[in-house]
Coordinates of C-alpha atoms in Angstrom, one line a residue:
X1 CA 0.0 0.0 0.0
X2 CA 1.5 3.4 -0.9
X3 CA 0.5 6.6 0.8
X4 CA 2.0 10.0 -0.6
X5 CA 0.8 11.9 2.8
X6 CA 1.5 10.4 6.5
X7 CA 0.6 13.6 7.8
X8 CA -2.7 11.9 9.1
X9 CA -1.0 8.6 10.4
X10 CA 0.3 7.8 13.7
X11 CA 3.8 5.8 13.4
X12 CA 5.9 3.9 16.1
X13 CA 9.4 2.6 15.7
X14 CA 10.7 -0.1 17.8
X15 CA 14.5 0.5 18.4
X16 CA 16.8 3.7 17.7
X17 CA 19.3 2.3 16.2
X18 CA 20.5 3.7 12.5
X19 CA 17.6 1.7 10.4
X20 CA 15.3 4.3 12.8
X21 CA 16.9 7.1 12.1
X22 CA 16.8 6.5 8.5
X23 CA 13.4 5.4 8.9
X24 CA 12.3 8.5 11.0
X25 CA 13.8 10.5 8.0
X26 CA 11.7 8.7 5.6
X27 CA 8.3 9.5 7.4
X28 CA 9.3 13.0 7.5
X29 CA 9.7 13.6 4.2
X30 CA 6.3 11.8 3.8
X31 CA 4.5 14.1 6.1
X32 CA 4.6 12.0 9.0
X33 CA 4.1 14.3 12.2
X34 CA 3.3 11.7 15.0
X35 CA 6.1 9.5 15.1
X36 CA 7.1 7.4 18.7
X37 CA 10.0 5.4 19.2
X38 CA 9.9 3.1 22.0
X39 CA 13.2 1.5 23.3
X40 CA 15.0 -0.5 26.1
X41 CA 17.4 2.7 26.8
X42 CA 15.8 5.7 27.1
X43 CA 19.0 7.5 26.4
X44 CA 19.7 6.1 23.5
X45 CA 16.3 7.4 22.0
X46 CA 17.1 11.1 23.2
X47 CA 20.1 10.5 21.0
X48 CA 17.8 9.7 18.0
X49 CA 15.6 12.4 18.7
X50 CA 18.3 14.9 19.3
X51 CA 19.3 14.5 15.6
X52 CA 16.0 15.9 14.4
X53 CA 15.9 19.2 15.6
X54 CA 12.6 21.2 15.3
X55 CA 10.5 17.4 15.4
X56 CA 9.1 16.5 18.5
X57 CA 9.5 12.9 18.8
X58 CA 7.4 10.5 21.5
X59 CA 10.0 8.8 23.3
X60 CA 8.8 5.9 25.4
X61 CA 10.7 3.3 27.1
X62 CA 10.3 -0.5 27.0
X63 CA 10.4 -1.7 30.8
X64 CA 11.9 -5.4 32.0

């Protein structure tokens, strides 16, 4: 299924490693405006997020 405009989607990444960030840069440039990424280290998805200034990205930790 392709969509030209994600702006009315709601996304959520599992991991922030570097197939996320290239990922999170794909849904951007599709529209994509409510993008989460949950992970095991918080801190590592502040990392991810921190590289796309001027998005506000959901961060939510995966608990043990």
């Amino acid at each position: 299924m392709k969509v030209q405009n994600l702006a009315a989607c709601r996304v959520t990444i599992v991991g922030a490693g570097k197939m996320s960030w290239l990922l999170v840069q794909h849904l951007l440039a599709k529209g994509a405006v409510q993008i989460s990424i949950l992970n095991r280290s918080r801190q590592r998805a502040e990392e991810l997020a921190t590289q796309f200034q001027g998005i506000e990205l959901q961060l939510h930790p995966i608990s043990k």
